[in-house]
Amino acid sequence: MPNQLNSGELIASINLDLADNNAGLISAYDVRHNMEDIVFSINKIVASGDTDEEFPFFNAVRVSKADAVSVVAGADHGDMVLESGLFFPNCDDASKRAKRQTEPWLGDSEVDHTNLKNLSSDSHLQYYNKLGVDAGRANSLLGNMATSDNWINVSGIENVGFKFTQTNANATEQDIHTYGVIRFTSDNSIIPNTAKGVAKAWCSFDASGVNNAPEIRSWHNIESIQRLGQGKLKITIASGVFANNSYVAIGHSNATNASGSLEDFTVNSVGLVMREGNNGPDDAVNKRTITFVIRNENGDYVDSQLCDFVAYGYSPGESSGTPPTMIGL
């Protein structure tokens, strides 16, 4: 029966049984049993750990030349079966060189994200957390966000919600597109899916003003107010506000320029007449104007300290869809 020996024991036996001379002291048994011991001890020598530091593998170790089919280790090809673990003493992260890997790597498709370490810290800056974020979390928005021209909404579909479209080459000017009702949860009031109900131009001014010049108090999309005479003023609307001259204009004037108590006022009537300017979308040169006329109960043209003007209408490219039904007598 061969003996299972380590490398040192084999060398000692060879030195004892196989002399260096030809004195006839070497028998066939001496040669045979030493060879049997070598063959029988190969597995022990390899498994004993002699390959760790003294005799390490210095070339690639190929276990199998082809992919195995059977799920049973070693059934049809050579497999490496590890019952303990793996160490990587030369890995880049020095803190991991003394750590034993005991779990198999099953490939990208088999990674269970919920089992990853430190999920609660949420340090993936390139992701949005679907559970929401707050200012105290590590992945709250730290810089500007670009959405290209994609829509932002609850379902990810087209043409609903918000999107941003640049209108100049370097994107410093952009349009904000929206489709949907804006609802205020505080009182459930809504702004319908249109801006046509918003005044496009308005102002409050003193017609008498100083040195025959009107005095403006507040305004929006008003370029100028020119006093043509007592009780007559020309209001110029900013370019690009309206698509044409068929806008809805409302004027009001009820204050007095005479001394009196705070509740005193003069009954005036306002006429909005003589709409001028290019009747189309291109009003950059020939801008839209409207004459604001104030008359008292006697029909006289008068100035007033408190005048209001409001205008609603279509912006360029805007429409209302199906016209209302008009019914006669």
Tab-separated table of N, CA and C in Angstrom, residues 163-252:
chain	number	residue	atom	x	y	z
A	163	LYS	N	-43.554	71.400	-20.191
A	163	LYS	CA	-42.284	71.189	-20.871
A	163	LYS	C	-41.684	72.549	-21.213
A	164	PHE	N	-40.382	72.556	-21.456
A	164	PHE	CA	-39.650	73.788	-21.708
A	164	PHE	C	-39.018	73.724	-23.094
A	165	THR	N	-39.187	74.790	-23.863
A	165	THR	CA	-38.646	74.856	-25.220
A	165	THR	C	-37.818	76.116	-25.365
A	166	GLN	N	-36.566	75.963	-25.772
A	166	GLN	CA	-35.712	77.142	-25.930
A	166	GLN	C	-36.086	77.892	-27.194
A	167	THR	N	-36.000	79.213	-27.126
A	167	THR	CA	-36.396	80.056	-28.252
A	167	THR	C	-35.230	80.870	-28.802
A	168	ASN	N	-34.046	80.675	-28.243
A	168	ASN	CA	-32.860	81.275	-28.848
A	168	ASN	C	-31.713	80.271	-28.782
A	169	ALA	N	-30.594	80.594	-29.430
A	169	ALA	CA	-29.523	79.619	-29.626
A	169	ALA	C	-28.894	79.142	-28.322
A	170	ASN	N	-28.709	80.031	-27.353
A	170	ASN	CA	-28.030	79.631	-26.107
A	170	ASN	C	-29.007	79.330	-24.977
A	171	ALA	N	-30.291	79.217	-25.279
A	171	ALA	CA	-31.322	78.773	-24.328
A	171	ALA	C	-31.538	79.730	-23.167
A	172	THR	N	-31.104	80.981	-23.293
A	172	THR	CA	-31.380	81.942	-22.228
A	172	THR	C	-32.815	82.449	-22.302
A	173	GLU	N	-33.496	82.209	-23.420
A	173	GLU	CA	-34.914	82.528	-23.569
A	173	GLU	C	-35.660	81.228	-23.863
A	174	GLN	N	-36.714	80.969	-23.088
A	174	GLN	CA	-37.431	79.715	-23.224
A	174	GLN	C	-38.926	79.943	-23.052
A	175	ASP	N	-39.701	79.096	-23.731
A	175	ASP	CA	-41.152	79.051	-23.528
A	175	ASP	C	-41.473	77.922	-22.554
A	176	ILE	N	-42.413	78.169	-21.660
A	176	ILE	CA	-42.910	77.135	-20.760
A	176	ILE	C	-44.258	76.669	-21.300
A	177	HIS	N	-44.312	75.453	-21.806
A	177	HIS	CA	-45.545	74.896	-22.354
A	177	HIS	C	-46.294	74.161	-21.250
A	178	THR	N	-47.599	74.300	-21.247
A	178	THR	CA	-48.406	73.600	-20.254
A	178	THR	C	-49.725	73.160	-20.863
A	179	TYR	N	-50.214	72.007	-20.431
A	179	TYR	CA	-51.540	71.549	-20.822
A	179	TYR	C	-52.143	70.832	-19.622
A	180	GLY	N	-53.263	71.347	-19.151
A	180	GLY	CA	-53.924	70.789	-17.977
A	180	GLY	C	-54.471	71.899	-17.097
A	181	VAL	N	-55.418	71.560	-16.269
A	181	VAL	CA	-56.043	72.524	-15.364
A	181	VAL	C	-55.150	72.747	-14.145
A	182	ILE	N	-54.939	74.004	-13.774
A	182	ILE	CA	-54.203	74.328	-12.556
A	182	ILE	C	-55.205	74.447	-11.411
A	183	ARG	N	-55.060	73.591	-10.402
A	183	ARG	CA	-56.018	73.547	-9.297
A	183	ARG	C	-55.316	73.922	-7.997
A	184	PHE	N	-55.941	74.812	-7.237
A	184	PHE	CA	-55.406	75.231	-5.949
A	184	PHE	C	-56.068	74.405	-4.845
A	185	THR	N	-55.268	73.595	-4.144
A	185	THR	CA	-55.833	72.686	-3.155
A	185	THR	C	-56.372	73.402	-1.925
A	186	SER	N	-55.980	74.648	-1.708
A	186	SER	CA	-56.461	75.365	-0.532
A	186	SER	C	-57.968	75.602	-0.583
A	187	ASP	N	-58.501	75.841	-1.798
A	187	ASP	CA	-59.948	76.097	-1.910
A	187	ASP	C	-60.575	75.392	-3.103
A	188	ASN	N	-59.792	74.530	-3.797
A	188	ASN	CA	-60.269	73.762	-4.947
A	188	ASN	C	-60.615	74.631	-6.149
A	189	SER	N	-60.199	75.874	-6.143
A	189	SER	CA	-60.422	76.728	-7.313
A	189	SER	C	-59.452	76.340	-8.419
A	190	ILE	N	-59.809	76.670	-9.643
A	190	ILE	CA	-58.999	76.250	-10.783
A	190	ILE	C	-58.754	77.409	-11.733
A	191	ILE	N	-57.667	77.265	-12.488
A	191	ILE	CA	-57.426	78.089	-13.666
A	191	ILE	C	-57.539	77.147	-14.852
A	192	PRO	N	-58.524	77.321	-15.719
A	192	PRO	CA	-58.712	76.382	-16.835
A	192	PRO	C	-57.481	76.344	-17.737
A	193	ASN	N	-57.501	75.391	-18.643
A	193	ASN	CA	-56.355	75.153	-19.510
A	193	ASN	C	-56.257	76.220	-20.602
A	194	THR	N	-56.127	77.469	-20.196
A	194	THR	CA	-55.998	78.564	-21.147
A	194	THR	C	-55.561	79.817	-20.415
A	195	ALA	N	-54.904	80.714	-21.156
A	195	ALA	CA	-54.531	82.020	-20.608
A	195	ALA	C	-55.382	83.126	-21.207
A	196	LYS	N	-56.417	82.744	-21.948
A	196	LYS	CA	-57.254	83.763	-22.588
A	196	LYS	C	-58.058	84.571	-21.580
A	197	GLY	N	-58.253	84.033	-20.370
A	197	GLY	CA	-58.995	84.770	-19.357
A	197	GLY	C	-58.151	85.767	-18.587
A	198	VAL	N	-56.879	85.901	-18.943
A	198	VAL	CA	-55.978	86.816	-18.252
A	198	VAL	C	-55.843	88.093	-19.068
A	199	ALA	N	-55.899	89.232	-18.383
A	199	ALA	CA	-55.726	90.504	-19.083
A	199	ALA	C	-54.321	90.576	-19.665
A	200	LYS	N	-54.232	90.920	-20.951
A	200	LYS	CA	-52.930	90.982	-21.617
A	200	LYS	C	-52.269	92.348	-21.459
A	201	ALA	N	-53.068	93.385	-21.231
A	201	ALA	CA	-52.505	94.731	-21.060
A	201	ALA	C	-53.425	95.510	-20.128
A	202	TRP	N	-52.855	96.315	-19.227
A	202	TRP	CA	-53.665	97.112	-18.310
A	202	TRP	C	-52.807	98.226	-17.720
A	203	CYS	N	-53.497	99.237	-17.200
A	203	CYS	CA	-52.781	100.337	-16.551
A	203	CYS	C	-53.749	101.160	-15.710
A	204	SER	N	-53.186	101.887	-14.770
A	204	SER	CA	-53.916	102.874	-13.968
A	204	SER	C	-53.123	104.168	-14.035
A	205	PHE	N	-53.800	105.295	-14.347
A	205	PHE	CA	-53.054	106.536	-14.546
A	205	PHE	C	-53.902	107.751	-14.178
A	206	ASP	N	-53.237	108.861	-14.045
A	206	ASP	CA	-53.852	110.163	-13.774
A	206	ASP	C	-53.833	110.937	-15.090
A	207	ALA	N	-55.014	111.242	-15.627
A	207	ALA	CA	-55.078	111.893	-16.933
A	207	ALA	C	-54.593	113.333	-16.884
A	208	SER	N	-54.792	114.001	-15.754
A	208	SER	CA	-54.369	115.400	-15.659
A	208	SER	C	-52.867	115.504	-15.496
A	209	GLY	N	-52.302	114.659	-14.624
A	209	GLY	CA	-50.869	114.575	-14.474
A	209	GLY	C	-50.218	115.891	-14.125
A	210	VAL	N	-48.989	116.058	-14.628
A	210	VAL	CA	-48.195	117.249	-14.367
A	210	VAL	C	-47.739	117.822	-15.694
A	211	ASN	N	-47.912	119.121	-15.857
A	211	ASN	CA	-47.492	119.807	-17.098
A	211	ASN	C	-48.104	119.156	-18.334
A	212	ASN	N	-49.402	118.874	-18.218
A	212	ASN	CA	-50.158	118.293	-19.331
A	212	ASN	C	-49.672	116.896	-19.744
A	213	ALA	N	-48.881	116.219	-18.917
A	213	ALA	CA	-48.430	114.859	-19.212
A	213	ALA	C	-49.116	113.897	-18.241
A	214	PRO	N	-49.715	112.828	-18.733
A	214	PRO	CA	-50.355	111.867	-17.834
A	214	PRO	C	-49.331	111.267	-16.860
A	215	GLU	N	-49.844	110.829	-15.697
A	215	GLU	CA	-48.974	110.214	-14.697
A	215	GLU	C	-49.388	108.753	-14.503
A	216	ILE	N	-48.460	107.835	-14.823
A	216	ILE	CA	-48.773	106.409	-14.741
A	216	ILE	C	-48.554	105.902	-13.315
A	217	ARG	N	-49.462	105.032	-12.842
A	217	ARG	CA	-49.338	104.467	-11.500
A	217	ARG	C	-48.919	102.987	-11.548
A	218	SER	N	-49.565	102.238	-12.373
A	218	SER	CA	-49.219	100.825	-12.536
A	218	SER	C	-49.565	100.424	-13.966
A	219	TRP	N	-48.873	99.386	-14.489
A	219	TRP	CA	-49.080	99.046	-15.892
A	219	TRP	C	-48.530	97.661	-16.206
A	220	HIS	N	-49.000	97.143	-17.319
A	220	HIS	CA	-48.494	95.885	-17.860
A	220	HIS	C	-48.705	95.903	-19.370
A	221	ASN	N	-47.646	95.699	-20.116
A	221	ASN	CA	-47.664	95.682	-21.583
A	221	ASN	C	-48.197	96.986	-22.172
A	222	ILE	N	-47.958	98.079	-21.482
A	222	ILE	CA	-48.295	99.411	-21.988
A	222	ILE	C	-46.995	100.129	-22.330
A	223	GLU	N	-46.883	100.576	-23.584
A	223	GLU	CA	-45.643	101.238	-24.006
A	223	GLU	C	-45.672	102.735	-23.723
A	224	SER	N	-46.824	103.378	-23.924
A	224	SER	CA	-46.890	104.825	-23.669
A	224	SER	C	-48.337	105.269	-23.548
A	225	ILE	N	-48.529	106.462	-22.902
A	225	ILE	CA	-49.830	107.143	-22.838
A	225	ILE	C	-49.585	108.600	-23.231
A	226	GLN	N	-50.222	109.023	-24.295
A	226	GLN	CA	-50.024	110.377	-24.821
A	226	GLN	C	-51.296	111.207	-24.621
A	227	ARG	N	-51.142	112.377	-24.034
A	227	ARG	CA	-52.289	113.276	-23.844
A	227	ARG	C	-52.498	114.071	-25.125
A	228	LEU	N	-53.644	113.872	-25.775
A	228	LEU	CA	-53.964	114.578	-27.017
A	228	LEU	C	-54.678	115.894	-26.754
A	229	GLY	N	-55.271	115.995	-25.634
A	229	GLY	CA	-56.023	117.183	-25.258
A	229	GLY	C	-56.792	116.863	-24.001
A	230	GLN	N	-57.550	117.816	-23.508
A	230	GLN	CA	-58.306	117.571	-22.282
A	230	GLN	C	-59.284	116.434	-22.501
A	231	GLY	N	-59.149	115.395	-21.634
A	231	GLY	CA	-60.060	114.244	-21.709
A	231	GLY	C	-59.788	113.315	-22.868
A	232	LYS	N	-58.708	113.480	-23.601
A	232	LYS	CA	-58.392	112.624	-24.739
A	232	LYS	C	-56.942	112.125	-24.611
A	233	LEU	N	-56.762	110.790	-24.575
A	233	LEU	CA	-55.438	110.201	-24.418
A	233	LEU	C	-55.282	109.013	-25.370
A	234	LYS	N	-54.096	108.850	-25.901
A	234	LYS	CA	-53.800	107.717	-26.792
A	234	LYS	C	-52.898	106.736	-26.032
A	235	ILE	N	-53.392	105.484	-25.902
A	235	ILE	CA	-52.641	104.425	-25.225
A	235	ILE	C	-51.998	103.529	-26.273
A	236	THR	N	-50.691	103.358	-26.186
A	236	THR	CA	-49.963	102.470	-27.099
A	236	THR	C	-49.635	101.170	-26.377
A	237	ILE	N	-50.052	100.056	-26.982
A	237	ILE	CA	-49.847	98.729	-26.403
A	237	ILE	C	-48.528	98.167	-26.919
A	238	ALA	N	-47.822	97.448	-26.075
A	238	ALA	CA	-46.530	96.873	-26.456
A	238	ALA	C	-46.675	95.935	-27.635
A	239	SER	N	-45.612	95.841	-28.431
A	239	SER	CA	-45.628	95.010	-29.629
A	239	SER	C	-45.723	93.536	-29.277
A	240	GLY	N	-46.477	92.762	-30.082
A	240	GLY	CA	-46.569	91.323	-29.914
A	240	GLY	C	-47.568	90.853	-28.888
A	241	VAL	N	-48.312	91.749	-28.250
A	241	VAL	CA	-49.265	91.350	-27.214
A	241	VAL	C	-50.513	90.739	-27.827
A	242	PHE	N	-51.059	91.383	-28.880
A	242	PHE	CA	-52.304	90.921	-29.485
A	242	PHE	C	-52.084	90.479	-30.926
A	243	ALA	N	-52.932	89.536	-31.360
A	243	ALA	CA	-52.841	89.033	-32.726
A	243	ALA	C	-53.442	90.006	-33.727
A	244	ASN	N	-54.405	90.838	-33.280
A	244	ASN	CA	-55.061	91.798	-34.163
A	244	ASN	C	-55.700	92.884	-33.300
A	245	ASN	N	-56.501	93.734	-33.922
A	245	ASN	CA	-57.120	94.846	-33.202
A	245	ASN	C	-58.503	94.514	-32.644
A	246	SER	N	-58.903	93.249	-32.717
A	246	SER	CA	-60.217	92.842	-32.219
A	246	SER	C	-60.136	92.384	-30.770
A	247	TYR	N	-59.398	93.098	-29.969
A	247	TYR	CA	-59.291	92.760	-28.562
A	247	TYR	C	-60.414	93.437	-27.776
A	248	VAL	N	-60.681	92.950	-26.568
A	248	VAL	CA	-61.717	93.512	-25.706
A	248	VAL	C	-61.071	94.574	-24.823
A	249	ALA	N	-61.563	95.805	-24.901
A	249	ALA	CA	-60.991	96.919	-24.147
A	249	ALA	C	-62.027	97.483	-23.189
A	250	ILE	N	-61.615	97.747	-21.960
A	250	ILE	CA	-62.502	98.276	-20.924
A	250	ILE	C	-61.830	99.500	-20.306
A	251	GLY	N	-62.579	100.590	-20.217
A	251	GLY	CA	-62.058	101.800	-19.607
A	251	GLY	C	-62.970	102.297	-18.495
A	252	HIS	N	-62.369	102.971	-17.509
A	252	HIS	CA	-63.148	103.444	-16.370
A	252	HIS	C	-62.513	104.719	-15.838
